[in-house]
Amino acid sequence: MNKVITIGREFGSGGRELGRRLAEELGYEYYDKEIIVEIAKKTSLSEQYVQEIIEKSPHALYPITVAHSFSFVDTYAMKQTQTVFSAQEKVLKEMAEKSNCVIVGRCADVILKDYHPFKIFVYASLDSRVKRCIKRNANTQDLTEKKVRKYIKSIDKGRAKYYSFYTGKKWGNKLNYDIGINTTDIEIKEIIPHLASMIK
Amino acid sequence: MNKVITIGREFGSGGRELGRRLAEELGYEYYDKEIIVEIAKKTSLSEQYVQEIIEKSPHALYPITVAHSFSFVDTYAMKQTQTVFSAQEKVLKEMAEKSNCVIVGRCADVILKDYHPFKIFVYASLDSRVKRCIKRNANTQDLTEKKVRKYIKSIDKGRAKYYSFYTGKKWGNKLNYDIGINTTDIEIKEIIPHLASMIK
């Protein structure tokens, strides 16, 4: 059975960087945005719409262009969400079957539980996440700390709802993960070799 | 400045074993029960009484032999608790000043914050903690799973109250620690060398 590492992460905590570096160090495949692309292919939905479904609360989603009545909208939105989730399951399982891999987000820790993944959760203080986001988007105009803070919270709220909706578990609850890494005071690239040898 | 590693741990999660092995691997001093002994020496209280104060809610403690009135008892108990906490602060700072060390429990992560400790929290599922406790005390008669489960919960409740009372922080909250290690599916001795090299 291939080795699978899953990474849950708070927005702005550097979870994606950690995942990418870890995959490089281990020589594993790395899947992140590629998952969205594959789901979009399988469902014929746009990548942007798939992304929205995955990043927001399933209940809150509906394509406003088909809004005839609330009940129709609700049913349609739920159906789309379920279609995306089914495709997501399929895509993740295909990836795990193909080779050793690191998968960021997308409830992979639960969907791939039969592969006994090593489950990491990456998090940090809100202040340090705000700083990281501002640094990452240094050239973006009109980026106030207040806006970033609000955006981080809304993304995390969506992730938590999506995770809880599909897995019945609480997103970020430490018992769902093998290891939790707080990047507030840790330099990600420095811990990668040690983390890699711990998992190998 | 000496290197300080602090270990918070849920009862039965193997936090003590992890701390001891980590100290051995790093060649650091290891402090656990030694802290109680030193506090007892400094306060002239019995080791057992110091242990009780540290493991239980400060409010719930009072020596029944001096129970004349509730208000007197409360005042006396609070004073004793504060005496123990002051001694604990002193003992921990002396230990951190002396050499590199690993310290288990006793709010050391907060008390020694000026030493910038590497803060680990060790935890596991309740089921695996019950199993570990029963295995550890295999020769103890009359040890039912139900009793162990109840005991674990009461110890953790006490630790949480003590930590929150003195630090104003939530015990076990992942933001208080640099790394969280779930020992449910991890073999402690196998991760030690990698954890040690991560911290060094």
PDB file of C-alpha atoms in Angstrom, chain A residues 52-58 60 107 151-165 171:
ATOM      1  CA  GLU A  52     -16.381  27.510  -3.917  1.00  0.00           C
ATOM      2  CA  ILE A  53     -18.239  24.364  -2.922  1.00  0.00           C
ATOM      3  CA  ILE A  54     -15.188  23.024  -1.133  1.00  0.00           C
ATOM      4  CA  GLU A  55     -14.281  26.246   0.641  1.00  0.00           C
ATOM      5  CA  LYS A  56     -17.786  27.195   1.786  1.00  0.00           C
ATOM      6  CA  SER A  57     -20.586  25.710   3.826  1.00  0.00           C
ATOM      7  CA  PRO A  58     -22.491  23.248   1.622  1.00  0.00           C
ATOM      8  CA  ALA A  60     -24.902  28.206   1.836  1.00  0.00           C
ATOM      9  CA  CYS A 107     -11.102  15.842   3.981  1.00  0.00           C
ATOM     10  CA  TYR A 151     -11.053  36.789   5.136  1.00  0.00           C
ATOM     11  CA  ILE A 152      -9.001  34.235   7.108  1.00  0.00           C
ATOM     12  CA  LYS A 153     -11.850  33.724   9.539  1.00  0.00           C
ATOM     13  CA  SER A 154     -14.411  33.262   6.781  1.00  0.00           C
ATOM     14  CA  ILE A 155     -12.259  30.717   4.915  1.00  0.00           C
ATOM     15  CA  ASP A 156     -11.606  28.718   8.083  1.00  0.00           C
ATOM     16  CA  LYS A 157     -15.293  28.790   8.964  1.00  0.00           C
ATOM     17  CA  GLY A 158     -16.107  27.346   5.548  1.00  0.00           C
ATOM     18  CA  ARG A 159     -13.447  24.649   5.858  1.00  0.00           C
ATOM     19  CA  ALA A 160     -14.702  23.690   9.302  1.00  0.00           C
ATOM     20  CA  LYS A 161     -18.296  23.412   8.083  1.00  0.00           C
ATOM     21  CA  TYR A 162     -17.370  21.411   5.003  1.00  0.00           C
ATOM     22  CA  TYR A 163     -15.220  19.020   7.032  1.00  0.00           C
ATOM     23  CA  SER A 164     -17.830  18.556   9.708  1.00  0.00           C
ATOM     24  CA  PHE A 165     -20.633  18.135   7.146  1.00  0.00           C
ATOM     25  CA  TRP A 171     -12.122  20.222  11.934  1.00  0.00           C
TER      26      TRP A 171
END
